[in-house]
Structure formats: C-alpha cells, structure tokens
Amino acid sequence: MSDGNYFTRDRSWHPPAYTPSYKTSVVRSPNKALISFPPTLSEQTGPVFGHNILGELDNDLIHNFAQPGESAIGQRIIVHGRVLDENGRGVPGALVEFWQANAGGRYRHKKEGYLAPLDPNFGGCGRTITDAEGGYRFRTVKPGPYPWPNRQNDWRPAHIHFSIFGSGFGQRLITQMYFEGDPLIWQCPIVDTIPSREAIETLIAPLDMANTIPMDARAYKFDIVLRGRRSTMFENRPEGN
Amino acid sequence: MQKLNLLKESPSQTAGPYVHIGCVPNFSGIHGVYPEDLGAVMRREGAKGQPITIKGAVWDGTGTPLKDALVEVWQPDADGIFTSGDPRGAGDPNFSGWGRFAGDYDTGEWAFETVKPGPVPFPDGRMQAPNITFWVVARGINIGLQTRMYFPDEDNSADPVLGRMEHKNRVPTLIAQKESEGVYRFDIRLQGHKETVFFDV
Ligand SMILES: [Fe+2]
C-alpha cells in the first residue's frame, strides 16, 4: 500500500451533528462524544469500482433518462473539476455519484411533494470515475431552488448532491455543490450548518467561461477535497511488520 | 514563515431525503439508468465462509425509525482480508466486502446478505474481533456516522477498540443480537441512553 494513515479529520470545519435551525438534526444528532482510535485496515482500505460499471450516458443527466431523441428541459451545464486529497494530489479512480432536482426544483422521488412538475425526460442521477489526474466531468441541467418544510419559508439554493469514494473507506464523503451568485446560499439552514463562511465558499462552484461550450452549455468548476494521507516512509509500526 | 500549502477537506453536507435517487436509484423507482444499484449484492455463489443475514434499523431520539436512512458497510472476507487495497493479499473474488442498503420507506427496516468476516489485526498487531464497519447517512445527519457491528457469538473480550472504551456499559450498543443461526439484528440508535457508539477514526 503506497498510502499512509489519514490526517485527522478537522471536525470544527465540518458541520456539527446538532444544528437546531436545521430542525431534523435535533433528534438525529448523537449527543455523546465520538470515540477515536488509530485508523485500521477497515478505514485504510475501501471498495474500488471499475469502469465496467459505467454506462455510456451515466455522466449525462440530460440524456440518461430521456426518451430517444429527447432531452431534459433546463439550462444546459457542464460540471467539472478534480477530486484531490488534502496534499493537493489528484485522486484517480474515485467513484463520484451525483443527484439533483430538475430545472424546476422537483425531485423524482416518491416522498417529494413540491408542486413543480416532473420532467418526463429527467431522472436526476449520474456517476463517473475520476481519471488519472483525479478529473471528472458530467453534463446536466441546472437544478432549480426548492422550498422545503423546516421553518415557514425555507428554500434550498440550487444545488447538486455529491457522494465520493476515495482510496479508503475513511475518506468517504457526501456533500453538496452550490452555484456562484445564488443569494439563497446565505439564507439556507442546511448550508448554515457549516460553521465558517470560508468553508462554505469551498462548496460554491464558480462559472467557468473558459470551459463553456459555445452555443451549447456553460461550465461550472467544482473541486472536491478528500482527507489527506501521510507518506508511509516513517510510519509507526511494530517491529517485524 | 512558510505555508504548509495543505488543502482543507470539503465540508460535509447532509445526504438529504432524496439520497436514494443518487445512490440506489432502482430502489427509488428510477429504472433504466443503471442496470442495478451498487452494493446491493455482496456475496456471489462460491463465496468462502458462513453466509449470514444482518437486519436492523436506525432510530432517532424519539424512538422512531428513520425511513430515509442509507447504510453502507465495509468488511473483510471470511479470512479477514479486504477485497481491495489490502497489503496482505487478494481477497475472495466471490465477495465484494462493500454493501449499500436503504431503509424501507414505511418501516425503516433494512436487511442484507453477507458472510461472517474474519478477524483483522489492529495497527499494533493485536487481533480485533470480527466486525463490520457501518456508515450511516440520512436527512438530518450533517456528516456520515461511522460505527461497527460485532458478533454476540464471537469472543470480543480482547478487542482493542472495545477495550479502549471508557464507558463499558456502552459496548453492548456495538454488538448485534442473534435472532437465529446466521441471522443477526443490529439496531443503530442516534440518541438516548442506548445511543450507539460512533467513531472518529
Ligand atoms: Fe437536495
């Protein structure tokens, strides 16, 4: 194994479990302290996914649920970036999954009650695997903001959910991507679970005109950072191992 | 002074109520995008070891099961080897080691088929009792919760992780109940006096 143990996760950078303005967290937040131990093989290893799982349209949400010859309605965008570790190294071979509401802010889900209509040509899920430099990209429509039951009038900013696997299960992460310039970001109780503005800014994707496809789709750049791992040269190991 | 030039990990955000769309779309009724949901099948014909079933649910602080939780598990094969990334060798080719399961929309119950894991050494060389790592996400959970399930019919007395816990009365929250031969139940409680032990590793 070329990778050493993880950097300690900075829990003060992440949202705490208990965030009363996001009401659902109140009864779903552990009260007791998390217990720490040195990372074991259970955290250092993790599932690996091969390109054989990917279908041709998995990274194209405009078409992967659409009828032949049709496409999803909405603002066409490319989302691209790199999966990095805290050392700034690209993470190759990482499975990245994403899901989102349609252009009107409606999810294709049994428990979704927003009155905005479903798009018959939009499912809302996609996935890809990072290349040798940790790069990834996919095509979709820009999701709409949507209201949600929390306080009387809470709206989620437009966002895309991301699930990322690193090289070990200890790097497992789920997060959300927001869009540059959306005023709802600063009014959202879920965004606000993140303690610092500096940390929130790292989830806001800028418009990337350089990578826009003229007359077709605008681009947004979203880099994702997973926990770093030390170099293995001086790892503390029992004699003989 | 120089700068360390380290990046910060992307902050976590809740998986939300619609995590199924992205992680288990077929379960959620979105068919035709992926042929099957990843992680639904952990063992194939010919997998080594004892086939077992694990059932359970995730419970909130009011004693209500979460009907929108997603659990992932990661475990070694019957010989205690992880199927990818393990420096000690290749694992069982008929076993994936990783599973992903959504709670039932009405009851919150999940269940999965796997094999009983073999023991794995702790970093200091002592042996750990057989266990399965769980990772729980859901609406209202801001950052994924990691825990472990141990077996009631194994000797857990010398396990280094259980051994380092100050509050020994919390150890039982990590030990599954045996319902019948090869069938275990593991309930994960987010709060309360039986709150499951969660880890920061
Ligand atoms: Fe959402």
XYZ file of C-alpha atoms and ligand atoms in Angstrom:
443
model
C 0.000 0.000 0.000
C 1.558 3.295 -1.048
C -0.623 5.494 1.137
C -0.106 6.027 4.842
C -2.529 6.959 7.512
C -5.017 9.751 7.359
C -4.721 13.279 8.535
C -7.047 13.726 11.487
C -10.424 14.960 10.309
C -10.932 18.616 11.309
C -14.368 18.294 12.904
C -14.568 22.061 13.537
C -14.515 22.631 9.759
C -17.419 20.255 9.170
C -20.968 20.854 10.426
C -21.574 19.650 13.979
C -24.256 16.980 14.395
C -26.658 19.202 16.357
C -27.812 22.250 14.364
C -31.235 23.367 15.641
C -32.054 25.688 12.741
C -31.969 22.553 10.579
C -34.751 21.010 12.632
C -34.420 17.385 11.572
C -30.930 17.265 13.075
C -32.299 17.781 16.579
C -33.375 14.164 17.143
C -30.885 12.686 14.678
C -27.695 14.036 16.249
C -25.647 11.843 18.573
C -25.170 13.536 21.957
C -22.137 11.635 23.119
C -18.548 12.183 22.091
C -17.243 10.282 19.099
C -14.678 7.666 20.121
C -11.313 7.783 18.370
C -8.816 5.068 17.630
C -5.954 4.841 15.143
C -7.114 4.068 11.600
C -7.200 0.336 10.929
C -7.381 -1.627 7.706
C -11.150 -1.062 7.818
C -10.562 2.654 7.206
C -7.361 2.397 5.134
C -8.932 0.121 2.544
C -12.161 0.657 0.675
C -14.171 -0.566 -2.271
C -12.760 0.019 -5.746
C -15.063 0.489 -8.708
C -14.023 -0.340 -12.242
C -15.039 1.469 -15.407
C -17.033 -1.639 -16.309
C -19.854 -0.423 -14.048
C -20.280 2.751 -16.107
C -22.801 3.081 -18.886
C -22.248 5.443 -21.778
C -24.755 8.016 -20.515
C -24.019 7.750 -16.794
C -22.366 11.191 -16.837
C -25.049 12.795 -18.987
C -28.165 13.631 -16.959
C -29.628 15.458 -19.951
C -29.986 12.156 -21.778
C -29.645 9.220 -19.375
C -33.362 9.153 -18.519
C -34.696 10.792 -21.666
C -36.689 9.155 -24.434
C -34.632 8.539 -27.575
C -34.193 11.806 -29.427
C -35.370 13.898 -26.493
C -33.538 15.687 -23.714
C -34.146 17.181 -20.286
C -35.502 20.723 -20.057
C -33.410 23.413 -18.438
C -30.193 25.397 -18.609
C -27.562 23.097 -20.064
C -24.399 22.987 -17.972
C -21.155 21.049 -17.667
C -19.907 20.400 -14.134
C -16.257 19.507 -13.976
C -13.359 19.529 -11.565
C -10.920 17.332 -9.738
C -11.067 15.099 -6.716
C -7.983 15.959 -4.653
C -6.638 14.987 -1.282
C -5.501 17.490 1.329
C -1.965 17.264 -0.083
C -3.333 18.600 -3.343
C -2.794 15.328 -5.182
C -5.417 14.135 -7.616
C -7.327 11.031 -6.540
C -7.600 8.727 -9.566
C -10.243 6.031 -9.907
C -12.638 7.652 -7.430
C -16.320 6.898 -7.892
C -18.280 10.163 -7.909
C -22.085 9.970 -7.800
C -24.412 12.958 -8.114
C -28.136 13.601 -7.829
C -30.304 16.662 -8.117
C -33.717 18.200 -8.664
C -34.853 19.087 -12.175
C -34.791 22.599 -13.606
C -37.997 23.438 -11.752
C -36.670 22.272 -8.391
C -38.567 18.971 -8.333
C -37.016 15.623 -7.436
C -38.148 12.351 -8.985
C -38.948 10.737 -5.632
C -41.984 9.098 -4.047
C -41.762 11.285 -0.946
C -41.342 14.585 -2.810
C -44.354 16.879 -2.604
C -43.342 20.128 -4.303
C -45.917 21.260 -6.832
C -43.362 21.988 -9.569
C -43.774 19.421 -12.356
C -41.630 16.401 -13.113
C -39.731 16.473 -16.376
C -40.514 13.189 -18.153
C -37.023 13.256 -19.630
C -35.102 13.862 -16.408
C -34.244 11.217 -13.810
C -31.740 13.147 -11.723
C -28.857 10.733 -11.082
C -25.449 10.238 -12.621
C -21.987 8.940 -11.869
C -18.456 8.829 -13.159
C -14.974 7.675 -12.143
C -12.071 10.115 -11.924
C -9.262 9.923 -14.474
C -5.538 9.545 -13.758
C -5.297 13.163 -12.535
C -8.464 12.979 -10.439
C -10.504 14.833 -13.056
C -14.203 14.278 -13.676
C -16.995 15.906 -15.668
C -20.656 15.479 -16.380
C -23.452 17.174 -18.273
C -26.767 18.138 -16.740
C -29.333 20.905 -16.447
C -29.014 23.496 -13.715
C -31.292 22.404 -10.854
C -33.923 24.794 -9.586
C -34.166 26.015 -5.988
C -36.997 24.465 -3.993
C -38.971 25.098 -0.823
C -38.752 22.555 1.980
C -40.529 22.008 5.272
C -38.351 23.429 8.032
C -39.251 26.927 9.178
C -42.251 28.545 7.485
C -40.432 29.713 4.370
C -37.139 27.937 3.781
C -35.762 27.431 0.271
C -32.778 25.374 -0.742
C -30.384 27.180 -3.051
C -29.823 25.404 -6.358
C -27.502 22.513 -5.551
C -26.187 19.156 -6.700
C -25.581 16.363 -4.180
C -22.251 14.527 -4.423
C -21.115 11.202 -2.992
C -17.388 10.449 -3.259
C -15.286 7.363 -2.530
C -11.559 7.872 -2.060
C -8.912 5.171 -1.878
C -10.029 4.169 1.631
C -13.369 3.994 3.433
C -12.040 6.572 5.926
C -12.285 9.180 3.152
C -15.958 8.546 2.447
C -17.808 11.834 1.943
C -21.215 13.162 0.939
C -21.618 16.869 0.283
C -23.401 19.400 -1.929
C -22.311 21.809 -4.636
C -23.785 25.306 -4.880
C -23.693 27.829 -7.724
C -21.851 31.133 -7.790
C -24.029 34.156 -7.131
C -27.074 32.374 -5.664
C -28.470 34.631 -2.902
C -30.276 31.663 -1.307
C -26.938 30.163 -0.230
C -26.719 32.698 2.586
C -30.270 32.067 3.802
C -30.221 28.270 3.903
C -30.211 26.498 7.292
C -28.509 23.447 5.756
C -25.675 25.491 4.278
C -25.527 27.322 7.600
C -24.754 24.080 9.464
C -21.188 24.634 8.206
C -19.514 26.805 10.841
C -17.399 29.166 8.731
C -18.001 31.239 5.653
C -14.562 30.185 4.452
C -15.631 26.531 4.479
C -18.963 27.305 2.788
C -17.132 29.103 -0.033
C -15.325 25.849 -0.867
C -18.685 24.333 -1.861
C -19.628 27.146 -4.269
C -18.751 26.380 -7.879
C -17.723 29.373 -9.987
C -18.968 29.896 -13.520
C -16.111 28.766 -15.769
C -16.455 30.609 -19.072
C -13.155 29.175 -20.370
C -14.623 25.680 -20.339
C -18.038 26.688 -21.625
C -19.019 25.017 -24.878
C -20.048 27.904 -27.161
C -23.677 27.838 -28.265
C -24.270 24.729 -26.112
C -23.564 24.629 -22.355
C -21.995 26.792 -19.668
C -19.423 25.214 -17.360
C -19.109 25.270 -13.567
C -15.923 24.113 -11.846
C -16.177 22.125 -8.626
C -13.114 20.609 -6.974
C -13.670 18.178 -4.105
C -11.081 17.576 -1.401
C -10.857 14.283 0.500
C -8.820 13.616 3.621
C -5.083 13.568 3.077
C -2.798 10.648 3.839
C 0.725 10.810 5.178
C 3.712 9.463 3.326
C 4.496 5.967 4.555
C 8.239 6.298 4.991
C 8.263 6.808 8.750
C 5.024 5.141 9.802
C 4.995 3.810 13.347
C 4.793 0.033 13.036
C 5.551 -2.766 15.442
C 8.886 -4.464 14.846
C 8.804 -7.065 12.139
C 5.744 -5.674 10.333
C 7.251 31.546 7.906
C 6.448 29.224 5.006
C 2.961 27.982 4.353
C 2.036 24.312 4.700
C 0.007 24.522 1.482
C -2.422 21.871 2.618
C -5.990 21.911 1.380
C -8.980 21.523 3.679
C -11.324 18.563 3.263
C -14.574 19.565 1.562
C -17.114 20.137 4.319
C -19.825 17.517 4.585
C -23.473 18.283 3.874
C -26.442 16.093 4.682
C -27.344 13.378 2.172
C -30.907 14.706 2.424
C -34.206 12.875 1.982
C -33.586 12.018 -1.672
C -30.244 10.239 -1.292
C -31.903 7.215 -2.925
C -32.008 8.968 -6.296
C -28.237 9.148 -6.440
C -27.184 6.059 -4.506
C -29.925 3.464 -5.005
C -31.957 4.769 -7.971
C -33.548 1.413 -8.778
C -34.737 1.107 -5.173
C -36.234 4.594 -5.526
C -38.119 3.644 -8.689
C -35.745 5.226 -11.214
C -35.198 2.386 -13.645
C -33.264 2.253 -16.869
C -30.351 4.472 -15.887
C -28.181 1.877 -14.095
C -28.745 -1.871 -14.568
C -28.597 -2.414 -10.797
C -27.947 -0.493 -7.601
C -24.323 -0.588 -6.497
C -23.687 -2.560 -3.330
C -26.967 -4.492 -3.414
C -25.183 -7.845 -3.682
C -22.135 -8.583 -1.521
C -21.589 -12.299 -1.984
C -21.828 -14.449 -5.070
C -22.069 -18.205 -5.479
C -18.862 -19.748 -4.179
C -18.031 -17.095 -1.591
C -15.998 -18.543 1.267
C -17.255 -18.615 4.838
C -20.567 -18.637 6.630
C -23.412 -16.882 4.791
C -25.229 -14.582 7.190
C -28.113 -12.119 7.150
C -27.997 -8.842 9.034
C -31.140 -6.829 9.676
C -31.799 -3.637 11.512
C -32.988 -0.067 11.504
C -31.726 3.365 12.503
C -33.647 5.024 15.351
C -33.957 8.716 16.206
C -34.051 10.265 19.663
C -37.824 9.857 19.961
C -37.613 6.109 19.298
C -38.904 6.434 15.744
C -37.137 4.521 12.960
C -35.610 6.636 10.198
C -37.483 5.925 6.995
C -34.954 7.686 4.822
C -31.604 6.374 6.067
C -28.940 4.813 3.879
C -26.367 2.494 5.421
C -23.125 1.361 3.861
C -20.995 -1.475 5.188
C -17.370 -2.425 4.597
C -15.872 -5.624 5.879
C -13.192 -8.218 5.146
C -13.893 -11.634 3.701
C -14.150 -14.824 5.740
C -10.346 -14.985 6.001
C -10.061 -11.419 7.294
C -8.759 -9.970 4.015
C -10.294 -6.860 2.448
C -11.132 -7.318 -1.196
C -9.309 -4.199 -2.382
C -6.337 -2.245 -1.126
C -5.308 -4.842 1.450
C -1.488 -5.090 1.601
C -1.746 -8.668 2.907
C -3.120 -10.121 -0.287
C -6.099 -10.518 -2.587
C -9.475 -11.202 -1.044
C -12.192 -13.645 -2.027
C -13.119 -12.965 -5.675
C -16.705 -14.012 -4.967
C -17.170 -11.451 -2.236
C -17.309 -7.662 -2.589
C -16.974 -6.597 1.061
C -18.999 -3.450 0.426
C -22.745 -3.069 0.637
C -25.250 -0.254 0.484
C -28.827 -0.538 1.725
C -31.748 1.819 2.145
C -34.275 1.546 4.911
C -37.802 0.610 3.873
C -39.865 3.732 3.105
C -42.611 2.647 5.531
C -40.815 0.792 8.321
C -37.182 1.924 8.098
C -36.019 -1.694 8.172
C -33.062 -2.828 6.082
C -31.501 -6.256 5.649
C -28.566 -7.650 3.739
C -26.795 -10.883 2.948
C -23.088 -11.213 3.538
C -20.537 -13.611 5.011
C -19.216 -13.595 8.539
C -15.988 -11.576 8.461
C -12.671 -12.981 9.625
C -10.540 -11.199 12.224
C -8.162 -8.399 11.217
C -5.133 -7.107 13.156
C -5.178 -3.718 14.873
C -2.272 -1.418 13.870
C -0.245 -2.596 16.881
C -0.555 -6.233 15.816
C -3.193 -7.370 18.334
C -6.147 -9.150 16.759
C -9.522 -7.436 16.551
C -12.689 -9.443 16.996
C -14.616 -9.914 13.728
C -16.589 -6.777 12.929
C -18.294 -4.857 10.151
C -17.884 -1.109 9.644
C -21.159 0.782 9.178
C -21.555 4.273 7.742
C -24.954 5.943 8.139
C -26.281 8.945 6.261
C -29.753 10.492 6.130
C -31.700 13.707 6.169
C -30.817 15.480 9.410
C -27.397 13.816 9.670
C -24.882 16.513 8.785
C -21.866 14.255 8.478
C -21.868 10.492 7.951
C -21.797 8.472 11.160
C -19.317 5.612 11.426
C -19.819 2.697 13.752
C -19.012 -1.023 13.968
C -21.057 -4.149 14.448
C -19.549 -7.033 16.457
C -20.965 -10.539 16.843
C -22.592 -11.902 20.003
C -21.255 -15.399 19.298
C -17.599 -14.370 19.000
C -15.098 -13.676 21.770
C -14.979 -9.878 21.886
C -13.132 -9.689 25.203
C -9.690 -8.849 23.813
C -10.801 -6.497 21.035
C -8.552 -3.402 21.100
C -11.299 -0.972 20.043
C -13.880 -2.203 22.544
C -11.132 -2.422 25.149
C -10.240 1.258 24.920
C -13.776 2.449 25.634
C -14.075 4.173 28.985
C -17.795 3.507 29.377
C -18.019 -0.273 29.253
C -21.791 -0.062 29.549
C -21.825 1.337 26.001
C -20.053 -1.679 24.480
C -23.321 -3.632 24.036
C -24.544 -0.946 21.599
C -21.944 -2.328 19.162
C -22.892 -5.979 19.491
C -25.621 -7.416 17.296
C -28.360 -9.684 18.609
C -28.588 -13.206 17.285
C -32.076 -13.993 16.018
C -31.311 -17.489 14.756
C -28.361 -19.361 13.292
C -26.769 -16.997 10.770
C -29.303 -14.204 11.326
C -28.340 -11.124 13.309
C -30.058 -7.873 14.167
C -28.183 -4.590 14.606
C -30.148 -1.513 15.639
C -28.405 1.842 15.427
C -29.663 4.438 17.914
C -28.759 8.045 17.270
C -29.635 9.289 20.765
C -30.800 8.150 24.189
C -29.274 6.072 26.955
C -28.661 3.278 24.442
C -27.080 5.669 21.915
C -24.810 3.663 19.615
C -21.109 4.398 19.897
C -19.942 6.355 16.862
C -16.325 6.724 15.898
C -14.000 9.427 14.635
C -11.204 7.478 13.012
Fe -31.395 18.435 -2.406
